[in-house]
PDB file of C-alpha atoms in Angstrom:
ATOM      1  CA  UNK A 174      17.191   7.641  -1.927  1.00  0.00           C
ATOM      2  CA  UNK A 175      14.386   8.602  -4.814  1.00  0.00           C
ATOM      3  CA  UNK A 176      11.210   8.225  -3.588  1.00  0.00           C
ATOM      4  CA  UNK A 177       7.692   7.586  -6.302  1.00  0.00           C
ATOM      5  CA  UNK A 178       6.846  10.844  -8.029  1.00  0.00           C
ATOM      6  CA  UNK A 179       3.445  11.668  -8.185  1.00  0.00           C
ATOM      7  CA  UNK A 180       1.871  14.361 -10.204  1.00  0.00           C
ATOM      8  CA  UNK A 181      -0.028  16.153  -9.770  1.00  0.00           C
ATOM      9  CA  UNK A 182      -0.739  16.362  -5.977  1.00  0.00           C
ATOM     10  CA  UNK A 183      -3.857  18.001  -5.184  1.00  0.00           C
ATOM     11  CA  UNK A 184      -6.286  18.512  -8.271  1.00  0.00           C
ATOM     12  CA  UNK A 185     -10.227  19.012  -8.214  1.00  0.00           C
ATOM     13  CA  UNK A 186     -12.394  17.946 -11.990  1.00  0.00           C
ATOM     14  CA  UNK A 187     -15.803  18.137 -12.350  1.00  0.00           C
ATOM     15  CA  UNK A 188     -18.253  15.202 -13.012  1.00  0.00           C
ATOM     16  CA  UNK A 189     -17.829  13.839 -16.380  1.00  0.00           C
ATOM     17  CA  UNK A 190     -14.997  15.550 -17.561  1.00  0.00           C
ATOM     18  CA  UNK A 191     -10.995  13.342 -17.165  1.00  0.00           C
ATOM     19  CA  UNK A 192      -8.419  13.203 -15.604  1.00  0.00           C
ATOM     20  CA  UNK A 193      -4.526  11.862 -16.445  1.00  0.00           C
ATOM     21  CA  UNK A 194      -2.635  10.511 -13.068  1.00  0.00           C
ATOM     22  CA  UNK A 195       1.449  10.000 -13.326  1.00  0.00           C
ATOM     23  CA  UNK A 196       3.323   8.305 -12.083  1.00  0.00           C
ATOM     24  CA  UNK A 197       7.829   8.186 -11.926  1.00  0.00           C
ATOM     25  CA  UNK A 198       8.809   5.555 -10.727  1.00  0.00           C
ATOM     26  CA  UNK A 199      12.057   4.896  -8.156  1.00  0.00           C
ATOM     27  CA  UNK A 200      14.822   4.350 -10.774  1.00  0.00           C
ATOM     28  CA  UNK A 201      15.636   0.544 -11.966  1.00  0.00           C
ATOM     29  CA  UNK A 202      12.165  -0.326 -10.736  1.00  0.00           C
ATOM     30  CA  UNK A 203      10.178  -2.133 -14.029  1.00  0.00           C
ATOM     31  CA  UNK A 204       6.578  -2.402 -11.988  1.00  0.00           C
ATOM     32  CA  UNK A 205       4.007  -0.148 -10.251  1.00  0.00           C
ATOM     33  CA  UNK A 206       0.914  -0.560  -9.265  1.00  0.00           C
ATOM     34  CA  UNK A 207      -1.981   1.676  -8.771  1.00  0.00           C
ATOM     35  CA  UNK A 208      -4.582   2.204  -5.712  1.00  0.00           C
ATOM     36  CA  UNK A 209      -7.094   3.786  -4.667  1.00  0.00           C
ATOM     37  CA  UNK A 210      -7.912   4.482  -0.840  1.00  0.00           C
ATOM     38  CA  UNK A 211     -11.748   6.701  -0.043  1.00  0.00           C
ATOM     39  CA  UNK A 212     -12.328   8.744   3.169  1.00  0.00           C
ATOM     40  CA  UNK A 213     -11.902   5.999   5.868  1.00  0.00           C
ATOM     41  CA  UNK A 214     -10.850   3.010   3.754  1.00  0.00           C
ATOM     42  CA  UNK A 215      -8.066   1.230   2.523  1.00  0.00           C
ATOM     43  CA  UNK A 216      -6.376   0.817  -0.344  1.00  0.00           C
ATOM     44  CA  UNK A 217      -7.701  -1.123  -2.935  1.00  0.00           C
ATOM     45  CA  UNK A 218      -6.008  -2.557  -6.279  1.00  0.00           C
ATOM     46  CA  UNK A 219      -6.732  -1.178  -9.504  1.00  0.00           C
ATOM     47  CA  UNK A 220      -3.354  -2.147 -12.111  1.00  0.00           C
ATOM     48  CA  UNK A 221      -0.282  -2.811 -12.715  1.00  0.00           C
ATOM     49  CA  UNK A 222       2.147  -3.375 -15.140  1.00  0.00           C
ATOM     50  CA  UNK A 223       6.020  -5.109 -15.805  1.00  0.00           C
ATOM     51  CA  UNK A 224       7.688  -4.332 -18.434  1.00  0.00           C
ATOM     52  CA  UNK A 225       4.955  -1.934 -19.590  1.00  0.00           C
ATOM     53  CA  UNK A 226       2.380  -5.562 -19.824  1.00  0.00           C
ATOM     54  CA  UNK A 227      -0.255  -4.945 -17.914  1.00  0.00           C
ATOM     55  CA  UNK A 228       0.006  -7.672 -14.686  1.00  0.00           C
ATOM     56  CA  UNK A 229      -2.737  -7.775 -13.138  1.00  0.00           C
ATOM     57  CA  UNK A 230      -6.338  -6.045 -12.866  1.00  0.00           C
ATOM     58  CA  UNK A 231      -8.172  -5.614  -9.396  1.00  0.00           C
ATOM     59  CA  UNK A 232     -11.199  -3.424  -8.919  1.00  0.00           C
ATOM     60  CA  UNK A 233     -10.869  -0.521 -11.398  1.00  0.00           C
ATOM     61  CA  UNK A 234     -13.489   0.797 -13.396  1.00  0.00           C
ATOM     62  CA  UNK A 235     -14.547   0.983 -17.257  1.00  0.00           C
ATOM     63  CA  UNK A 236     -13.910   4.274 -17.178  1.00  0.00           C
ATOM     64  CA  UNK A 237     -10.301   4.483 -16.610  1.00  0.00           C
ATOM     65  CA  UNK A 238      -7.273   2.749 -18.799  1.00  0.00           C
ATOM     66  CA  UNK A 239      -3.420   2.406 -17.764  1.00  0.00           C
ATOM     67  CA  UNK A 240      -0.185   2.418 -19.106  1.00  0.00           C
ATOM     68  CA  UNK A 241       3.032   1.912 -18.433  1.00  0.00           C
ATOM     69  CA  UNK A 242       5.457   3.621 -21.385  1.00  0.00           C
ATOM     70  CA  UNK A 243       9.460   2.705 -22.460  1.00  0.00           C
ATOM     71  CA  UNK A 244      10.948   5.086 -19.976  1.00  0.00           C
ATOM     72  CA  UNK A 245       8.584   2.743 -16.696  1.00  0.00           C
ATOM     73  CA  UNK A 246       6.198   5.991 -16.181  1.00  0.00           C
ATOM     74  CA  UNK A 247       2.673   5.503 -15.761  1.00  0.00           C
ATOM     75  CA  UNK A 248      -0.104   7.058 -16.739  1.00  0.00           C
ATOM     76  CA  UNK A 249      -3.798   6.789 -15.236  1.00  0.00           C
ATOM     77  CA  UNK A 250      -6.902   8.185 -17.066  1.00  0.00           C
ATOM     78  CA  UNK A 251      -9.722   8.497 -15.556  1.00  0.00           C
ATOM     79  CA  UNK A 252     -13.018   9.391 -18.085  1.00  0.00           C
ATOM     80  CA  UNK A 253     -16.704  10.531 -17.117  1.00  0.00           C
ATOM     81  CA  UNK A 254     -15.530  12.115 -13.938  1.00  0.00           C
ATOM     82  CA  UNK A 255     -18.039  10.476 -10.799  1.00  0.00           C
ATOM     83  CA  UNK A 256     -18.548  11.638  -7.008  1.00  0.00           C
ATOM     84  CA  UNK A 257     -17.847   8.997  -6.392  1.00  0.00           C
ATOM     85  CA  UNK A 258     -14.093   8.727  -8.008  1.00  0.00           C
ATOM     86  CA  UNK A 259     -13.125  11.249  -5.759  1.00  0.00           C
ATOM     87  CA  UNK A 260      -9.327   9.521  -3.248  1.00  0.00           C
ATOM     88  CA  UNK A 261      -6.796   9.633  -2.401  1.00  0.00           C
ATOM     89  CA  UNK A 262      -4.911   7.531  -5.603  1.00  0.00           C
ATOM     90  CA  UNK A 263      -1.227   5.865  -5.434  1.00  0.00           C
ATOM     91  CA  UNK A 264       0.480   4.776  -7.491  1.00  0.00           C
ATOM     92  CA  UNK A 265       4.094   1.763  -6.277  1.00  0.00           C
ATOM     93  CA  UNK A 266       6.435   0.056  -7.649  1.00  0.00           C
ATOM     94  CA  UNK A 267       8.522  -2.771  -7.420  1.00  0.00           C
ATOM     95  CA  UNK A 268      12.438  -3.576  -8.168  1.00  0.00           C
ATOM     96  CA  UNK A 269      13.512  -6.489 -10.885  1.00  0.00           C
ATOM     97  CA  UNK A 270      14.988  -9.308  -8.871  1.00  0.00           C
ATOM     98  CA  UNK A 271      14.328 -10.729  -5.294  1.00  0.00           C
ATOM     99  CA  UNK A 272      13.335  -6.700  -4.241  1.00  0.00           C
ATOM    100  CA  UNK A 273       9.787  -6.980  -6.732  1.00  0.00           C
ATOM    101  CA  UNK A 274       7.742  -7.940  -3.988  1.00  0.00           C
ATOM    102  CA  UNK A 275       8.461  -5.086  -1.359  1.00  0.00           C
ATOM    103  CA  UNK A 276       5.967  -2.042  -2.898  1.00  0.00           C
ATOM    104  CA  UNK A 277       7.239   1.057  -2.120  1.00  0.00           C
ATOM    105  CA  UNK A 278       4.227   4.272  -2.903  1.00  0.00           C
ATOM    106  CA  UNK A 279       3.952   7.391  -4.036  1.00  0.00           C
ATOM    107  CA  UNK A 280       3.223  11.078  -2.023  1.00  0.00           C
ATOM    108  CA  UNK A 281      -0.264   9.691  -3.834  1.00  0.00           C
ATOM    109  CA  UNK A 282      -2.608  12.212  -5.773  1.00  0.00           C
ATOM    110  CA  UNK A 283      -5.601  14.133  -4.639  1.00  0.00           C
ATOM    111  CA  UNK A 284      -8.455  13.944  -6.137  1.00  0.00           C
ATOM    112  CA  UNK A 285     -11.933  15.818  -5.461  1.00  0.00           C
ATOM    113  CA  UNK A 286     -15.089  15.523  -8.301  1.00  0.00           C
ATOM    114  CA  UNK A 287     -17.697  17.806  -8.049  1.00  0.00           C
TER     115      UNK A 287
ATOM    116  CA  UNK B 141      -9.705 -14.531  -2.755  1.00  0.00           C
ATOM    117  CA  UNK B 142      -7.333 -13.597   0.285  1.00  0.00           C
ATOM    118  CA  UNK B 143      -8.348 -11.591   3.446  1.00  0.00           C
ATOM    119  CA  UNK B 144      -6.706  -9.710   5.976  1.00  0.00           C
ATOM    120  CA  UNK B 145      -8.192  -8.126   9.012  1.00  0.00           C
ATOM    121  CA  UNK B 146      -7.551  -6.065  12.168  1.00  0.00           C
ATOM    122  CA  UNK B 147      -9.443  -6.453  14.745  1.00  0.00           C
ATOM    123  CA  UNK B 148      -8.818  -3.554  16.731  1.00  0.00           C
ATOM    124  CA  UNK B 149      -9.817   0.080  14.938  1.00  0.00           C
ATOM    125  CA  UNK B 150      -8.040   2.259  17.425  1.00  0.00           C
ATOM    126  CA  UNK B 151      -5.659   2.065  20.409  1.00  0.00           C
ATOM    127  CA  UNK B 152      -3.737   4.274  22.538  1.00  0.00           C
ATOM    128  CA  UNK B 153      -0.168   4.171  24.607  1.00  0.00           C
ATOM    129  CA  UNK B 154       1.799   6.340  26.739  1.00  0.00           C
ATOM    130  CA  UNK B 155       4.592   7.451  25.005  1.00  0.00           C
ATOM    131  CA  UNK B 156       8.218   5.016  25.480  1.00  0.00           C
ATOM    132  CA  UNK B 157       5.973   2.185  26.254  1.00  0.00           C
ATOM    133  CA  UNK B 158       4.765  -1.113  24.479  1.00  0.00           C
ATOM    134  CA  UNK B 159       1.870  -1.384  22.207  1.00  0.00           C
ATOM    135  CA  UNK B 160       0.578  -4.217  19.643  1.00  0.00           C
ATOM    136  CA  UNK B 161      -1.542  -4.252  17.012  1.00  0.00           C
ATOM    137  CA  UNK B 162      -2.888  -8.082  15.860  1.00  0.00           C
ATOM    138  CA  UNK B 163      -3.357  -8.778  12.118  1.00  0.00           C
ATOM    139  CA  UNK B 164      -4.476 -11.667  11.270  1.00  0.00           C
ATOM    140  CA  UNK B 165      -5.323 -13.656   7.488  1.00  0.00           C
ATOM    141  CA  UNK B 166      -6.780 -16.685   5.501  1.00  0.00           C
ATOM    142  CA  UNK B 167      -5.002 -17.704   2.537  1.00  0.00           C
ATOM    143  CA  UNK B 168      -5.303 -21.317   0.956  1.00  0.00           C
ATOM    144  CA  UNK B 169      -1.349 -20.497  -0.075  1.00  0.00           C
ATOM    145  CA  UNK B 170       2.014 -21.878   1.604  1.00  0.00           C
ATOM    146  CA  UNK B 171       4.470 -18.746   0.532  1.00  0.00           C
ATOM    147  CA  UNK B 172       3.402 -14.956   1.035  1.00  0.00           C
ATOM    148  CA  UNK B 173       4.651 -11.681   1.384  1.00  0.00           C
ATOM    149  CA  UNK B 174       2.660  -9.973   4.433  1.00  0.00           C
ATOM    150  CA  UNK B 175       3.667  -5.994   4.962  1.00  0.00           C
ATOM    151  CA  UNK B 176       3.020  -3.358   8.083  1.00  0.00           C
ATOM    152  CA  UNK B 177       2.567   0.151   6.823  1.00  0.00           C
ATOM    153  CA  UNK B 178       2.017   3.160   8.195  1.00  0.00           C
ATOM    154  CA  UNK B 179       0.656   5.651   6.872  1.00  0.00           C
ATOM    155  CA  UNK B 180       0.763   9.057   8.831  1.00  0.00           C
ATOM    156  CA  UNK B 181      -1.767  12.178   8.906  1.00  0.00           C
ATOM    157  CA  UNK B 182       0.243  13.730   5.370  1.00  0.00           C
ATOM    158  CA  UNK B 183      -1.226  10.167   4.231  1.00  0.00           C
ATOM    159  CA  UNK B 184       1.708   9.043   2.539  1.00  0.00           C
ATOM    160  CA  UNK B 185       1.795   4.551   2.678  1.00  0.00           C
ATOM    161  CA  UNK B 186       5.871   4.178   4.953  1.00  0.00           C
ATOM    162  CA  UNK B 187       6.641   0.330   4.980  1.00  0.00           C
ATOM    163  CA  UNK B 188       7.707  -0.256   8.375  1.00  0.00           C
ATOM    164  CA  UNK B 189       8.411  -3.561   7.981  1.00  0.00           C
ATOM    165  CA  UNK B 190       8.677  -7.830   5.998  1.00  0.00           C
ATOM    166  CA  UNK B 191       7.705 -10.566   6.561  1.00  0.00           C
ATOM    167  CA  UNK B 192       7.899 -13.593   4.126  1.00  0.00           C
ATOM    168  CA  UNK B 193       5.912 -16.775   4.742  1.00  0.00           C
ATOM    169  CA  UNK B 194       8.981 -19.455   4.115  1.00  0.00           C
ATOM    170  CA  UNK B 195      11.017 -17.712   7.144  1.00  0.00           C
ATOM    171  CA  UNK B 196      10.914 -19.019  10.656  1.00  0.00           C
ATOM    172  CA  UNK B 197      12.064 -16.081  12.241  1.00  0.00           C
ATOM    173  CA  UNK B 198      10.240 -12.999  13.023  1.00  0.00           C
ATOM    174  CA  UNK B 199      11.556  -9.859  11.410  1.00  0.00           C
ATOM    175  CA  UNK B 200      12.898  -6.595  13.869  1.00  0.00           C
ATOM    176  CA  UNK B 201      13.304  -3.322  12.207  1.00  0.00           C
ATOM    177  CA  UNK B 202      14.565  -0.947  15.724  1.00  0.00           C
ATOM    178  CA  UNK B 203      11.933  -0.546  17.322  1.00  0.00           C
ATOM    179  CA  UNK B 204       9.867  -2.499  15.206  1.00  0.00           C
ATOM    180  CA  UNK B 205       9.651  -6.260  15.307  1.00  0.00           C
ATOM    181  CA  UNK B 206       6.452  -9.224  14.411  1.00  0.00           C
ATOM    182  CA  UNK B 207       5.121 -11.906  15.609  1.00  0.00           C
ATOM    183  CA  UNK B 208       4.532 -13.720  12.907  1.00  0.00           C
ATOM    184  CA  UNK B 209       2.685 -17.564  13.794  1.00  0.00           C
ATOM    185  CA  UNK B 210       2.492 -18.918  10.524  1.00  0.00           C
ATOM    186  CA  UNK B 211       0.228 -21.918  11.888  1.00  0.00           C
ATOM    187  CA  UNK B 212      -2.588 -19.436  12.856  1.00  0.00           C
ATOM    188  CA  UNK B 213      -2.209 -17.625   9.886  1.00  0.00           C
ATOM    189  CA  UNK B 214      -1.490 -14.254  12.247  1.00  0.00           C
ATOM    190  CA  UNK B 215       1.232 -11.538  11.627  1.00  0.00           C
ATOM    191  CA  UNK B 216       1.836  -8.696  14.277  1.00  0.00           C
ATOM    192  CA  UNK B 217       3.089  -5.765  14.753  1.00  0.00           C
ATOM    193  CA  UNK B 218       4.748  -4.563  17.795  1.00  0.00           C
ATOM    194  CA  UNK B 219       5.505  -1.165  18.558  1.00  0.00           C
ATOM    195  CA  UNK B 220       8.706  -0.560  20.626  1.00  0.00           C
ATOM    196  CA  UNK B 221       9.389   2.583  22.956  1.00  0.00           C
ATOM    197  CA  UNK B 222       6.804   4.240  21.501  1.00  0.00           C
ATOM    198  CA  UNK B 223       7.283   8.243  20.197  1.00  0.00           C
ATOM    199  CA  UNK B 224       4.889  10.566  19.069  1.00  0.00           C
ATOM    200  CA  UNK B 225       6.242  10.477  15.832  1.00  0.00           C
ATOM    201  CA  UNK B 226       3.819   6.314  15.970  1.00  0.00           C
ATOM    202  CA  UNK B 227       1.063   8.030  15.570  1.00  0.00           C
ATOM    203  CA  UNK B 228      -0.371   6.917  12.435  1.00  0.00           C
ATOM    204  CA  UNK B 229      -3.084   5.048  11.017  1.00  0.00           C
ATOM    205  CA  UNK B 230      -1.626   0.723  10.402  1.00  0.00           C
ATOM    206  CA  UNK B 231      -2.376  -1.091   7.650  1.00  0.00           C
ATOM    207  CA  UNK B 232      -1.687  -4.880   7.410  1.00  0.00           C
ATOM    208  CA  UNK B 233      -1.121  -6.442   4.254  1.00  0.00           C
ATOM    209  CA  UNK B 234      -0.741  -9.218   1.986  1.00  0.00           C
ATOM    210  CA  UNK B 235       1.114 -10.135  -0.864  1.00  0.00           C
ATOM    211  CA  UNK B 236       1.163 -13.950  -3.276  1.00  0.00           C
ATOM    212  CA  UNK B 237       4.582 -14.568  -4.156  1.00  0.00           C
ATOM    213  CA  UNK B 238       2.950 -15.092  -7.832  1.00  0.00           C
ATOM    214  CA  UNK B 239       1.070 -11.811  -7.436  1.00  0.00           C
ATOM    215  CA  UNK B 240       0.990  -7.621  -8.393  1.00  0.00           C
ATOM    216  CA  UNK B 241      -1.389  -7.463  -6.170  1.00  0.00           C
ATOM    217  CA  UNK B 242      -1.136  -5.453  -2.177  1.00  0.00           C
ATOM    218  CA  UNK B 243      -4.820  -6.628   0.015  1.00  0.00           C
ATOM    219  CA  UNK B 244      -4.759  -4.449   2.963  1.00  0.00           C
ATOM    220  CA  UNK B 245      -6.945  -4.911   6.330  1.00  0.00           C
ATOM    221  CA  UNK B 246      -9.358  -2.629   7.249  1.00  0.00           C
ATOM    222  CA  UNK B 247      -6.637  -0.521   9.845  1.00  0.00           C
ATOM    223  CA  UNK B 248      -5.803   0.539  13.304  1.00  0.00           C
ATOM    224  CA  UNK B 249      -4.901   3.471  13.776  1.00  0.00           C
ATOM    225  CA  UNK B 250      -2.847   3.908  16.553  1.00  0.00           C
ATOM    226  CA  UNK B 251      -2.631   6.841  18.540  1.00  0.00           C
ATOM    227  CA  UNK B 252       0.929   7.896  21.386  1.00  0.00           C
ATOM    228  CA  UNK B 253       0.212  10.269  24.079  1.00  0.00           C
ATOM    229  CA  UNK B 254       2.857  12.440  25.682  1.00  0.00           C
TER     230      UNK B 254
END
């Protein structure tokens, strides 16, 4: 079965640089979610989109922005990167209708800020 | 805000034996969803099992089952016939019916010994 696709899988950036993470949800899934997992931590919710509209917002820094496109893929844009942004970034997606509450995660993007 | 607590940072079990991981949560909602996710060394987040709060019957998925005690706000995971591949970090997660985000516990690192 098709899974959530995230790219790139690994990313190394310098402080103050910009990064863009991409997420392609499971086919027919209309909702995407972004989470950040620091070393030794549990995932923290950043933001979610349903039908291209922001549906919920968590602890996402103002330096970050995200959007969902007409084909339902999503991008997380991160500017003025800081050392503390080094983390594993997950995208998850959920399907229409009654199955909406179950989120399926992608493999994650490992971001290292030097 | 909802909170999820996993009081066992680490657990170990012998192969083929049974182990139970604990999770408690705090919410004022009456309808919600609970999940267990597994994160092996690859760091992929894998859905193990889900439970709807309005269902009294405990969910079961092959060797994995839960003990859902709504009044006590407890949601434990039982793994039967433990296998080496079950070695992973296990996260308990909560989701409001109306909300988007998953709120995770701190995780329990399970090691299955041969």
